[in-house]
Short mmCIF file of C-alpha atoms and ligand atoms in Angstrom, two decimals:
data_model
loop_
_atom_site.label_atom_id
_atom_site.label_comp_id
_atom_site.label_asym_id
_atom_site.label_seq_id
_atom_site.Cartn_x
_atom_site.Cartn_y
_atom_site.Cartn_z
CA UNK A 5 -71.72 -21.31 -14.43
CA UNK A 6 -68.23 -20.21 -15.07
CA UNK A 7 -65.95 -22.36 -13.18
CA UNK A 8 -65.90 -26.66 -13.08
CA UNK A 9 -63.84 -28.78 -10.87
CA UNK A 10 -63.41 -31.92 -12.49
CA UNK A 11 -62.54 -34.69 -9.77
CA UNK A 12 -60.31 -37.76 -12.01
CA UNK A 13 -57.91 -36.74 -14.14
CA UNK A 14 -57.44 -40.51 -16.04
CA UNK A 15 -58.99 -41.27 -19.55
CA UNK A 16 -62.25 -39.57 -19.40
CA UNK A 17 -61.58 -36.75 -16.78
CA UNK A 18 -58.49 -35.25 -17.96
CA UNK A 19 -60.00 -34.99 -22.04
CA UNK A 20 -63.25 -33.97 -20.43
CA UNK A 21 -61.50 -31.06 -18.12
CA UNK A 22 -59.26 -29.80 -21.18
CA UNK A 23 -62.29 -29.70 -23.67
CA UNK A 24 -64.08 -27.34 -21.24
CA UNK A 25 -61.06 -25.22 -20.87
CA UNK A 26 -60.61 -24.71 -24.47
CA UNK A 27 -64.33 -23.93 -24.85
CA UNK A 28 -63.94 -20.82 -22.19
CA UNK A 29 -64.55 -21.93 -18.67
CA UNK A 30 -62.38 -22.17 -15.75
CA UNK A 31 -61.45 -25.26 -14.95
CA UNK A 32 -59.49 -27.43 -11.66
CA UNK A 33 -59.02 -31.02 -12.62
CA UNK A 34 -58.07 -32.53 -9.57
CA UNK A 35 -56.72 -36.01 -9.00
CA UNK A 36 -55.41 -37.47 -5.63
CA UNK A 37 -52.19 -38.92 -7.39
CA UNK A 38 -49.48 -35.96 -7.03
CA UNK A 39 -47.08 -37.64 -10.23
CA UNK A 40 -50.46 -37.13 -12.68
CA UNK A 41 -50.82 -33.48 -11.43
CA UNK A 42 -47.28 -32.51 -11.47
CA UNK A 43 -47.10 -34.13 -15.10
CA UNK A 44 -50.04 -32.70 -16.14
CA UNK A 45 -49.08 -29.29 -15.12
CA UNK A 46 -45.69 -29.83 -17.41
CA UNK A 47 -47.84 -30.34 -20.02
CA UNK A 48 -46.61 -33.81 -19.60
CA UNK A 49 -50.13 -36.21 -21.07
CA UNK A 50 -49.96 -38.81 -18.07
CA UNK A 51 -51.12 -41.10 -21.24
CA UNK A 52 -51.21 -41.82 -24.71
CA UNK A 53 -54.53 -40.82 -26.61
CA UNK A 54 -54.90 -39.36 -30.05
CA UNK A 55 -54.68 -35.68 -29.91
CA UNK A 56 -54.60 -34.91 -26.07
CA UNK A 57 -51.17 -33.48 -25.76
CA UNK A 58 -51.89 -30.70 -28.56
CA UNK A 59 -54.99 -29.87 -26.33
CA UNK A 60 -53.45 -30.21 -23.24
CA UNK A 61 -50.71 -27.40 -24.35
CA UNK A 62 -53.48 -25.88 -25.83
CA UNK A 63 -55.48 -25.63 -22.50
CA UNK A 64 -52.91 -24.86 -20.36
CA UNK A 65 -51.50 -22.01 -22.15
CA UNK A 66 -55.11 -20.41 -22.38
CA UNK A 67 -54.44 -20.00 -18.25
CA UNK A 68 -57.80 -21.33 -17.90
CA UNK A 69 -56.76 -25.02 -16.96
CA UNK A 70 -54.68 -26.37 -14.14
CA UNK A 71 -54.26 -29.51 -11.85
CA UNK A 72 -54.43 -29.76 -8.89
CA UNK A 73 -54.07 -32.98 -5.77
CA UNK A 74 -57.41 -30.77 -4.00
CA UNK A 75 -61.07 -30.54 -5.12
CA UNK A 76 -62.25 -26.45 -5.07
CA UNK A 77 -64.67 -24.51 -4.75
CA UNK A 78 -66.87 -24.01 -7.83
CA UNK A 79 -69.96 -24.03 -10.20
CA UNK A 80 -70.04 -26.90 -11.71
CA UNK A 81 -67.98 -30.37 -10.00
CA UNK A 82 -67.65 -33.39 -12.68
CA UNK A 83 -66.98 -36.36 -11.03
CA UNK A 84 -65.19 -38.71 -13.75
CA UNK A 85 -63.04 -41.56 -11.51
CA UNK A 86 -62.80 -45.00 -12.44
CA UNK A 87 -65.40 -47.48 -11.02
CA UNK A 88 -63.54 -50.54 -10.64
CA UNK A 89 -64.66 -54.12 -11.07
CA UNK A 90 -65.11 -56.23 -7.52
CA UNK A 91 -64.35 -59.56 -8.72
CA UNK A 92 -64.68 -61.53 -5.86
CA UNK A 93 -68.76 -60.12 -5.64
CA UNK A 94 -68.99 -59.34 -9.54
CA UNK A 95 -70.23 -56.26 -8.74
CA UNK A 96 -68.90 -52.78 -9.17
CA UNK A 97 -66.19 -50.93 -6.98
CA UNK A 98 -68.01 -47.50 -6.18
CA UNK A 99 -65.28 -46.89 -3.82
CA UNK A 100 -63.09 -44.60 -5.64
CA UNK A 101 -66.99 -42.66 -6.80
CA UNK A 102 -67.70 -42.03 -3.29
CA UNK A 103 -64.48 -40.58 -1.89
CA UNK A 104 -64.62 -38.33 -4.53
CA UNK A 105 -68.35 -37.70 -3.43
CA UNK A 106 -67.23 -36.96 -0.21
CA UNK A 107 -64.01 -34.62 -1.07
CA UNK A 108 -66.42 -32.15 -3.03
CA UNK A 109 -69.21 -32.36 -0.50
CA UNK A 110 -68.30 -29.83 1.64
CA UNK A 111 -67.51 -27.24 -1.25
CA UNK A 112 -70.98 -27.47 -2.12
CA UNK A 113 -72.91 -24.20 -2.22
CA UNK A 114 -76.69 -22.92 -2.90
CA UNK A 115 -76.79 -23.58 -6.84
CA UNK A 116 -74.22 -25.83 -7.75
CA UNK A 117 -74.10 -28.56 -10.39
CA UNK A 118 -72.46 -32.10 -9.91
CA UNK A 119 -72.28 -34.74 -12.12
CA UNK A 120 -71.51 -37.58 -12.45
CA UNK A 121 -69.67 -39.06 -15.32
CA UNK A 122 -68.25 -42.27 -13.93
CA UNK A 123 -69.92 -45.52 -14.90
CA UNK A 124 -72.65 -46.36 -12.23
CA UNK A 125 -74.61 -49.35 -11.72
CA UNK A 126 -78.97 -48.26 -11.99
CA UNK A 127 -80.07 -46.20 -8.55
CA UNK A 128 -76.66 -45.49 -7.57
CA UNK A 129 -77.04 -41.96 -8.61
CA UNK A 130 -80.13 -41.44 -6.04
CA UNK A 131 -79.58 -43.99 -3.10
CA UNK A 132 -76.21 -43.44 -2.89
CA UNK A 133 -74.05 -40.55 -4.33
CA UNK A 134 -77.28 -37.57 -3.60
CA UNK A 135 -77.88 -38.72 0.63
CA UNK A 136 -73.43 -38.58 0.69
CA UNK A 137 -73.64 -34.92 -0.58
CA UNK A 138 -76.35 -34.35 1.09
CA UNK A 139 -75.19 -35.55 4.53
CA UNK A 140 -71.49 -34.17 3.85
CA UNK A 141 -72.20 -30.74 2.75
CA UNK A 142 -70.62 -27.83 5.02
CA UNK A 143 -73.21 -25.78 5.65
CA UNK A 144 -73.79 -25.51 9.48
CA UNK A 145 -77.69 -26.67 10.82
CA UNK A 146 -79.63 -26.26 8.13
CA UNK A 147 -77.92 -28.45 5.09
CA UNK A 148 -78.47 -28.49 1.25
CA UNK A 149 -81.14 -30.21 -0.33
CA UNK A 150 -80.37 -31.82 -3.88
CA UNK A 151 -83.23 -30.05 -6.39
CA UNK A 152 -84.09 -27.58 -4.25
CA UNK A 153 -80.93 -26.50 -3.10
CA UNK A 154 -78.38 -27.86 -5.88
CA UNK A 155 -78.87 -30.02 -8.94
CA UNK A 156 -77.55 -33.01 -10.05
CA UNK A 157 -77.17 -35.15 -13.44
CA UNK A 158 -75.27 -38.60 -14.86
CA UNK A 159 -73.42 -37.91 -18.03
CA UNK A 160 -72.22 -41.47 -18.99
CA UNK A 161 -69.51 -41.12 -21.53
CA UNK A 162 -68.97 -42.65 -24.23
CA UNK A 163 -66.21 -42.04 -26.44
CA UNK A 164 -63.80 -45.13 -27.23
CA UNK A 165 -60.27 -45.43 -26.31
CA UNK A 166 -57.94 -44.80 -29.16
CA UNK A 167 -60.50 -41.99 -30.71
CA UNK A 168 -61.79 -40.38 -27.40
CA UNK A 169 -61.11 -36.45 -28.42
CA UNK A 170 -63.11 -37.11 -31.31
CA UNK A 171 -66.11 -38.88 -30.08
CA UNK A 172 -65.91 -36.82 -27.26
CA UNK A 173 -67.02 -33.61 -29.18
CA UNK A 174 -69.01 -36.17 -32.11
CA UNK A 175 -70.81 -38.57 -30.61
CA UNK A 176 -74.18 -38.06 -29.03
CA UNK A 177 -74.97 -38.03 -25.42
CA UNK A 178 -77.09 -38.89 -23.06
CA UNK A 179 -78.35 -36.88 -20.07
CA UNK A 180 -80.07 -37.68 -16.88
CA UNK A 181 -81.10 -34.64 -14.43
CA UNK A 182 -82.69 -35.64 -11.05
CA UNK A 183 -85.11 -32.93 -12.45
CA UNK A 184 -85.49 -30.37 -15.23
CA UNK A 185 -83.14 -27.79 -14.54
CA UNK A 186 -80.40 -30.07 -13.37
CA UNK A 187 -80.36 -31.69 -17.26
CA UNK A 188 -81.07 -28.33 -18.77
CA UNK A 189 -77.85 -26.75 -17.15
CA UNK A 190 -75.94 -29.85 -17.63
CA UNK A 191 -76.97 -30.27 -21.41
CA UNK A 192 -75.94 -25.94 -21.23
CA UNK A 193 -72.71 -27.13 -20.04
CA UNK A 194 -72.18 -30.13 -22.48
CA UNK A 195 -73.54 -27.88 -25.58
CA UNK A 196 -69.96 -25.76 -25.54
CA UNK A 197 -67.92 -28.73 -27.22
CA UNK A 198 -70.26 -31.89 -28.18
CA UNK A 199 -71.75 -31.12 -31.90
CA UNK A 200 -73.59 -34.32 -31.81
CA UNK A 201 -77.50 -34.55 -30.28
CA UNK A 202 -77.79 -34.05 -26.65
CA UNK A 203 -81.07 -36.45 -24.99
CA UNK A 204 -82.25 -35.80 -21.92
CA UNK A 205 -83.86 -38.31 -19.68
CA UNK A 206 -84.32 -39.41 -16.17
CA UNK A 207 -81.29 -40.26 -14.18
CA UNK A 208 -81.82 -43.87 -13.59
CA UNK A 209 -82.60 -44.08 -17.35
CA UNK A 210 -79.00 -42.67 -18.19
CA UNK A 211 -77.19 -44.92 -15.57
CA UNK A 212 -79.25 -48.06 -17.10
CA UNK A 213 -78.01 -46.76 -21.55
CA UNK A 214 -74.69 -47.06 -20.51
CA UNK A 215 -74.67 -50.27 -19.06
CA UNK A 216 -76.99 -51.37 -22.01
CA UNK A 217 -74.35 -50.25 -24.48
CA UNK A 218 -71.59 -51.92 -23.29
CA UNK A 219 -73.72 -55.05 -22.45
CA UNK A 220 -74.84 -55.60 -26.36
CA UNK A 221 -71.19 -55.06 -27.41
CA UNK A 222 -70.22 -57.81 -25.03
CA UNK A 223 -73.12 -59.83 -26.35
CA UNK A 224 -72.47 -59.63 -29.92
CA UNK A 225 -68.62 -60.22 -29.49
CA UNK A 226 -69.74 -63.16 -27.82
CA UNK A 227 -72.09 -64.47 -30.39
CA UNK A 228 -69.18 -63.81 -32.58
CA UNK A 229 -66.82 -65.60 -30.68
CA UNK A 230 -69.34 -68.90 -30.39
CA UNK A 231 -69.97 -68.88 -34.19
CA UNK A 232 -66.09 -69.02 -34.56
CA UNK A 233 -65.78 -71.77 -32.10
CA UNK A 234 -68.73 -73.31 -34.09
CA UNK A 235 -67.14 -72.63 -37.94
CA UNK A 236 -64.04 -74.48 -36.26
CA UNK A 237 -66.02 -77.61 -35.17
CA UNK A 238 -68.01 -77.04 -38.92
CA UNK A 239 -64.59 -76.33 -41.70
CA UNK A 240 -65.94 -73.24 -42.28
CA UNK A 241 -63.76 -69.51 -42.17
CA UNK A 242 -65.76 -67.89 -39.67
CA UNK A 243 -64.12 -64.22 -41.09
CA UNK A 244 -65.84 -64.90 -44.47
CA UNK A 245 -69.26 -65.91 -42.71
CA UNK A 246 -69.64 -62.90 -40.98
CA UNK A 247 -68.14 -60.49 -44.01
CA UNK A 248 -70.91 -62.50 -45.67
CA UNK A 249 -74.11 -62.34 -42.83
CA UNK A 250 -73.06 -58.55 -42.25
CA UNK A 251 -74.71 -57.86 -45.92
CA UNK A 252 -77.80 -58.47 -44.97
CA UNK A 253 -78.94 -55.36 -44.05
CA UNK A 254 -80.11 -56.08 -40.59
CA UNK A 255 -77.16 -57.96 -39.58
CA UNK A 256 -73.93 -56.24 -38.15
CA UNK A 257 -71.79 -59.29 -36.08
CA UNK A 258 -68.63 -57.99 -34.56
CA UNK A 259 -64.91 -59.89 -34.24
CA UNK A 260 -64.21 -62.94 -32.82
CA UNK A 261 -61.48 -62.79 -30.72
CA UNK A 262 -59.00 -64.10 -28.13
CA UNK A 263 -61.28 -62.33 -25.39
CA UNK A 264 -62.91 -59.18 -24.47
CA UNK A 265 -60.82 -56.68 -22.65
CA UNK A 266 -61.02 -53.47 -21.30
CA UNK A 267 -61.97 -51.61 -17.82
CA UNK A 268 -65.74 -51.14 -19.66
CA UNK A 269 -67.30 -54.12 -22.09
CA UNK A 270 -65.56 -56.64 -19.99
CA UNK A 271 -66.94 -55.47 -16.52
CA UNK A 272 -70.04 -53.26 -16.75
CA UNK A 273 -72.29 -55.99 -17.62
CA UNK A 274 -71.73 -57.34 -14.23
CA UNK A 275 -73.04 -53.60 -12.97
CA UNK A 276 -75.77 -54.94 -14.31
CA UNK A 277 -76.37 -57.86 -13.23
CA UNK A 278 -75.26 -57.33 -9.65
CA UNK A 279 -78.63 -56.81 -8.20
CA UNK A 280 -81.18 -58.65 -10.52
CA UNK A 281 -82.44 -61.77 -10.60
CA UNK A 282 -83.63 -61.62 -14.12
CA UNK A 283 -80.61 -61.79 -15.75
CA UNK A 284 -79.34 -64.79 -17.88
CA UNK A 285 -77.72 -63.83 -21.54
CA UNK A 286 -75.39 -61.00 -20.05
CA UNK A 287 -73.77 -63.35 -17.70
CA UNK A 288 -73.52 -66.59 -20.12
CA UNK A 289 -71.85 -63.75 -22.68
CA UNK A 290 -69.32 -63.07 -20.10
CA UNK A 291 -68.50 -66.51 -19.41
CA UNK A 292 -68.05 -67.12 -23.22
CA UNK A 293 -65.81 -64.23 -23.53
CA UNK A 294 -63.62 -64.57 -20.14
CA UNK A 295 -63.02 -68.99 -21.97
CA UNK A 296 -61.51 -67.28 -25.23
CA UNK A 297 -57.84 -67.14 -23.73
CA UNK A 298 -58.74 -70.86 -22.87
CA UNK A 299 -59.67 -71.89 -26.13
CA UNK A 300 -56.96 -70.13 -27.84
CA UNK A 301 -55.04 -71.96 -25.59
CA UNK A 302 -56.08 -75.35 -26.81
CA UNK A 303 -55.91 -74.41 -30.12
CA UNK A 304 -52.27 -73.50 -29.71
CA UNK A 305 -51.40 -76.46 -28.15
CA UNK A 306 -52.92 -78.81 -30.95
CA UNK A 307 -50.53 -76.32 -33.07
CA UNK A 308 -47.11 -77.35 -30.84
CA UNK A 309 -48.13 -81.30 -30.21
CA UNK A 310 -45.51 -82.38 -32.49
CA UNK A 311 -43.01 -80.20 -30.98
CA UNK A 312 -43.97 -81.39 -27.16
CA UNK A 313 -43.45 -84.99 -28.55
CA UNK A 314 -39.90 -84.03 -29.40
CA UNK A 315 -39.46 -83.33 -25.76
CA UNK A 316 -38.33 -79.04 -26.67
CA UNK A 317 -38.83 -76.65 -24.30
CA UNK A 318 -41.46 -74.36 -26.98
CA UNK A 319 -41.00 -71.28 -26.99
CA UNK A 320 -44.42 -68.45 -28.05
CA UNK A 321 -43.75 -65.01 -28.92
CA UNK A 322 -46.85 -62.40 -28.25
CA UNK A 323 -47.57 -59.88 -30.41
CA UNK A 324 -49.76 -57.47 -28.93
CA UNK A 325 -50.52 -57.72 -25.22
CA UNK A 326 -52.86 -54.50 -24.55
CA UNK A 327 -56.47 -55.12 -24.80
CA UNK A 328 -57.53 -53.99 -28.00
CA UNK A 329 -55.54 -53.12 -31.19
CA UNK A 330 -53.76 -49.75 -31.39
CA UNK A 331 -53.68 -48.59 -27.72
CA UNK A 332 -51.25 -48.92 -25.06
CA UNK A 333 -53.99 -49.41 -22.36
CA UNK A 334 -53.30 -53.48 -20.80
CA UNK A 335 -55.62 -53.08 -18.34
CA UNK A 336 -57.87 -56.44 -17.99
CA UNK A 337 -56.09 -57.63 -21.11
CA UNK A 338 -56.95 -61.10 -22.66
CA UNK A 339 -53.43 -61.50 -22.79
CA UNK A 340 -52.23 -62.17 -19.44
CA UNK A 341 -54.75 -64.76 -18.34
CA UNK A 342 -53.24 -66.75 -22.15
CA UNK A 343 -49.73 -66.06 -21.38
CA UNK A 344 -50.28 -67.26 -17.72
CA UNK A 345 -52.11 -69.98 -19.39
CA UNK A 346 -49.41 -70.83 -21.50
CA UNK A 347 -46.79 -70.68 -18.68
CA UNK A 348 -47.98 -73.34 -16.83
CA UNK A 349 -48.44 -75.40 -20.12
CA UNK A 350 -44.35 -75.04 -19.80
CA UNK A 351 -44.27 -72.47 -22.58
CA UNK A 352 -41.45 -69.89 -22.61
CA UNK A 353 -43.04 -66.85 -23.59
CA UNK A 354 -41.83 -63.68 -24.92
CA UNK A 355 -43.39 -60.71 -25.58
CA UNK A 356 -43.54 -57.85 -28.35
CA UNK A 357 -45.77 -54.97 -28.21
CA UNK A 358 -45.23 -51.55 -30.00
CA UNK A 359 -47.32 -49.74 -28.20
CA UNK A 360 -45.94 -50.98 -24.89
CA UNK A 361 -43.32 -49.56 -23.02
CA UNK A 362 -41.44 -52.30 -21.21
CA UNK A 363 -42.08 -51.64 -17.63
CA UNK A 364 -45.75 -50.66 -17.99
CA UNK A 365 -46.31 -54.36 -18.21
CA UNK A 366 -46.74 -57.00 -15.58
CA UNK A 367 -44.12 -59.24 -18.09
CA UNK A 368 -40.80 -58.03 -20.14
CA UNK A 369 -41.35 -56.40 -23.55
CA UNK A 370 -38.68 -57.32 -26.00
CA UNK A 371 -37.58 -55.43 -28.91
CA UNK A 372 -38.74 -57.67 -32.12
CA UNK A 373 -35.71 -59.83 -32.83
CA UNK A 374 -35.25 -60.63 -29.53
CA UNK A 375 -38.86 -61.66 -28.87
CA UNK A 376 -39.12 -63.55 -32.05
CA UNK A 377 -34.74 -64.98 -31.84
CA UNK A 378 -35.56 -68.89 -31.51
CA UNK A 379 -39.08 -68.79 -31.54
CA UNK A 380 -41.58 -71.36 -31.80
CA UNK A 381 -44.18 -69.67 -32.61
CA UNK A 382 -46.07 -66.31 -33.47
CA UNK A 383 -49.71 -66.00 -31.18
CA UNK A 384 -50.66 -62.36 -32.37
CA UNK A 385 -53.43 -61.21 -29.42
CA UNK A 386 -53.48 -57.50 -29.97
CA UNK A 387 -53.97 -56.21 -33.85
CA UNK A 388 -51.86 -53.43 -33.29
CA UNK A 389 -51.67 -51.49 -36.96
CA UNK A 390 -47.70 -51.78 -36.92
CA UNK A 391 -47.83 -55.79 -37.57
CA UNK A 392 -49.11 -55.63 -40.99
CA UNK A 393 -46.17 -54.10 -42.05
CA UNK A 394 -43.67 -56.54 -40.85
CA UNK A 395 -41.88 -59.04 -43.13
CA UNK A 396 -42.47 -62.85 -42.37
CA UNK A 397 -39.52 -63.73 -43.80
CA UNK A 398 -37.39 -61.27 -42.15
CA UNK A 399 -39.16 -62.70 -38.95
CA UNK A 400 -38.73 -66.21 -39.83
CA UNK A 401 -35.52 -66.04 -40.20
CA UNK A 402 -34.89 -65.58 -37.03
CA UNK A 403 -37.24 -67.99 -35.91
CA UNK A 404 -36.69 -72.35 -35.38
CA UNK A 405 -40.26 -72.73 -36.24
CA UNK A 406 -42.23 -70.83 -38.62
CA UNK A 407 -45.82 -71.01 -37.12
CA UNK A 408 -47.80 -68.26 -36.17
CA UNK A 409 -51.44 -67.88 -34.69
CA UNK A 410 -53.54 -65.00 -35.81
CA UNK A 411 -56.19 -65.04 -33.31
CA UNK A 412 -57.79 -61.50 -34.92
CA UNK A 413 -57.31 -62.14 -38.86
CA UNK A 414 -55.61 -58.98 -38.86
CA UNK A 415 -52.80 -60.45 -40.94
CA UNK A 416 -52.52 -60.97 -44.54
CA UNK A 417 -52.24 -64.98 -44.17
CA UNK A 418 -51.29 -65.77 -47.95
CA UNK A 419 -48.25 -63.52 -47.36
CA UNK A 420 -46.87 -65.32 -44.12
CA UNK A 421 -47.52 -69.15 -45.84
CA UNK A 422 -45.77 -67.69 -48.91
CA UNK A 423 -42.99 -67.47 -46.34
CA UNK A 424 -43.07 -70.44 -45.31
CA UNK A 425 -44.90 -70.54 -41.77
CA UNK A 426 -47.53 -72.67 -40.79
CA UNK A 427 -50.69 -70.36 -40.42
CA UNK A 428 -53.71 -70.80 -38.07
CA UNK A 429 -56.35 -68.18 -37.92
CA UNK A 430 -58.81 -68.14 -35.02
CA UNK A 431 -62.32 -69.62 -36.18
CA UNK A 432 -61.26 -71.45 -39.56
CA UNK A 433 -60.00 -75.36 -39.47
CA UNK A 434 -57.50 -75.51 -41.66
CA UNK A 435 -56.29 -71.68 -42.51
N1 LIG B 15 -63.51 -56.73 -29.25
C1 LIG B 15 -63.66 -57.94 -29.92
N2 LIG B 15 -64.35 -57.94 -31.10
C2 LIG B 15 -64.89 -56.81 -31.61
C3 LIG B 15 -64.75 -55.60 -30.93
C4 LIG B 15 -64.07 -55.58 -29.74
O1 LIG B 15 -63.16 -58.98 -29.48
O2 LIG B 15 -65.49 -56.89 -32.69
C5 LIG B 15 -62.78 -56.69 -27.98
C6 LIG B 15 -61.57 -55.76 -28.03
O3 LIG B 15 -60.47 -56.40 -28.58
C7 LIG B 15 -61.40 -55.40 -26.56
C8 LIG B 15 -62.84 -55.38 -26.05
O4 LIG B 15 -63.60 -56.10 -26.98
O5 LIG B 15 -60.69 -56.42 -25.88
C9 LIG B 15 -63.41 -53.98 -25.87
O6 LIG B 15 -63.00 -53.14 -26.92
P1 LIG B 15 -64.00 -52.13 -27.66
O7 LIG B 15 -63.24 -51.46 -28.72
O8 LIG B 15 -65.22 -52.88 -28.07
O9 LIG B 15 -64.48 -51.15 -26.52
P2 LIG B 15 -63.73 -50.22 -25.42
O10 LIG B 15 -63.75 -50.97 -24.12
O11 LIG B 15 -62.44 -49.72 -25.88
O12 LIG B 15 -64.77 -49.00 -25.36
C10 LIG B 15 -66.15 -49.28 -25.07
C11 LIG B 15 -67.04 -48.51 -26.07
N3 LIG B 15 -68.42 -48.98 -25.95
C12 LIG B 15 -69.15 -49.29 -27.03
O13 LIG B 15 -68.74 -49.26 -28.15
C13 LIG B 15 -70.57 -49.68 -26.77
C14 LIG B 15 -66.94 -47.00 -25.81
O14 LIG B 15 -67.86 -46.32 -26.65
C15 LIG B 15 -67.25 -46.70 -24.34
O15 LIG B 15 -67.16 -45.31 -24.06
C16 LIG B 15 -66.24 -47.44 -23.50
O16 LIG B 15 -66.41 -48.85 -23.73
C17 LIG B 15 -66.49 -47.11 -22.04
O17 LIG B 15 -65.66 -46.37 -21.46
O18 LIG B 15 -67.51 -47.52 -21.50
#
């Protein structure tokens, strides 16, 4: 097993393909859009992720990595493209999964390993990615057969955005063969970069621990987010509850926030859900976390009342539109459901976001004075590490009202009142 050709070259593929490379074995990574090849080719990182661009340089100049628009022959074919969220059915998009089924098909030869990396609702694996290489291989009359013929095995990743090099080679991993030797080479394969434990398992059990682990973290944010909407109703800080409930020792309660976001928490409980009928907390969770733009809505409103009555056209200033804190990923952001939100409340928003390059947003990004110039008000979404070192009264200054809505506590609230602003934190009546 000496050469992979690793189909997806976004977030997962592209660190996956140069980790390999690095760790001695040929490698294709092969995506169908031409401007991600040609960058990545440059050495250009098509984007930004702690780390990736040293590798990528790294990789490349070993001569053992290269992009490419066309899948290739090979040992070993990763299959690592995004499985998008069908909305409409709330279930998942295995579109993209099987075209790139398909385009390595009929490379397949006697003793080949795919896998499949992608995020895949339970069974998919079997029913429907095995019968399409199956049926697609290129081998005249007599066809391949998968375990007899070639092997095959889900590797769900699992590293988080914003640290994905690292728990890419940390973390531990899960493996699911459709037999034996299909996890053993696979785990073989995995073994030449990830120092964490490698379990092996069935390959319905592997499709089913990914789901599960994005499914609790969507769960507990949600519990989070109901307590705050609870503390709210009850005077209490919600923040200092849950510093307080996470000492017990079997208690760990994530953030409330203004939403779950994300191309995983936020849709692969629904890949779940999509064909059982057993299911009741996982989709009650999502409906709790897709009504937190709402209620940070309302909340805001209650904020601007007194300005409304004054008959001013308000004007918000975001800070932080991507979906989580310190990355520059948007994609099914909180934000843009609030700010469309706010828009039709007759809001003028504006928008500053560090780690957002204006263009690569479906709104304008401002430079800071010009989002915050005649401002209303501050609603901080994303807790981007860059705000805590702004000054409030620097801000404020530029501001015609100083009130600002921290909707992750990530700010240090006793230094913006010292300034002067009106502060509301998310989940705490009256701070
Ligand atoms: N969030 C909260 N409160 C929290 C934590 C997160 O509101 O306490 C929000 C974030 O702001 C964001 C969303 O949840 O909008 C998701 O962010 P995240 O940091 O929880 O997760 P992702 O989507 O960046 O990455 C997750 C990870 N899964 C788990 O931790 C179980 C990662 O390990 C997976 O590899 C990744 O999904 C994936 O690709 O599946």
């Amino acid at each position: 097993m000496r050469k992979i050709c690793v189909v997806g070259l976004g977030y997962i593929g592209l660190p996956t393909a140069l980790l390999f490379a690095v760790s001695g074995y040929e490698v294709v990574g092969v995506d169908i859009k031409r401007s991600i090849t040609e960058k990545v080719n440059r050495k250009v990182m098509p984007f930004d992720e702690k780390g990736l661009q040293e590798l990528l340089i790294k990789a490349i100049d070993s001569h053992r990595f290269r992009a490419s628009t066309t899948p290739e022959k090979a040992d070993v074919f990763i299959i690592a493209v995004p499985t998008p969220f069908d909305k409409k059915n709330r279930m998942a998009d295995l579109s993209y999964v099987i075209e790139a089924t398909k385009s390595i098909a009929s490379l397949l030869e006697k003793g080949n390993l795919v896998i499949i990396e992608s995020t895949v609702p339970p069974g998919v694996c079997e029913k429907c990615i095995i019968p399409i290489l199956e049926e697609n291989c290129n081998t005249g009359k007599v066809g391949l057969k998968a375990k007899e013929d070639f092997f095959v095995a889900h590797c769900p990743e699992r590293a988080i955005p914003g640290n994905t090099l690292y728990e890419m080679m940390n973390n531990d991993r899960i493996i699911g063969g459709i037999d034996e030797k299909s996890s053993e080479l696979a785990r073989e394969l995995y073994e030449s970069f990830v120092t964490g434990n490698i379990y092996v398992t069935s390959i319905r059990t592997a499709e089913m621990v990914k789901l599960m682990e994005n499914t609790y973290r969507d769960i507990n944010i949600a519990l989070a987010n109901e307590f705050a909407q609870i503390a709210e109703e009850a005077g209490i800080d919600v923040w200092e509850a849950i510093e307080l409930a996470n000492k017990h020792p079997r208690v760990n309660i994530l953030k409330p926030g203004p939403g779950v976001g994300g191309h995983c928490i936020a849709v692969d409980p629904w890949f779940l859900t999509e064909d059982s009928t057993k299911s009741r907390i996982i989709s009650l969770a999502r409906e709790i976390n897709d009504g937190m733009p709402v209620y940070v809505l309302h909340i805001l409103k209650d904020m601007l009342n007194k300005l409304k009555k004054e008959n001013l056209t308000i004007t918000i200033t975001i800070f932080g539109v991507t979906y989580k804190g310190n990355v520059s990923d948007t994609r099914e952001t909180p934000a843009l459901k609030f700010i469309r939100l706010a828009e039709k409340e007759g809001y003028k928003v504006k928008i500053y976001d560090p780690h957002v390059k204006d263009g690569d947003f479906e709104y304008l990004i401002l430079p800071l004075e010009d989002a915050v110039q005649d401002s209303d008000c501050i609603v901080v979404i994303a807790d981007h590490s860059e705000f805590k070192s702004l000054s409030p009264d620097e801000i404020g200054k530029l501001m015609r009202t100083r009130k600002i809505f921290d909707t992750r506590n990530c700010l240090d609230r006793e230094k913006w009142k010292e300034a002067g602003f009106e502060v509301k934190i998310l989940g705490c009546l009256g701070c």
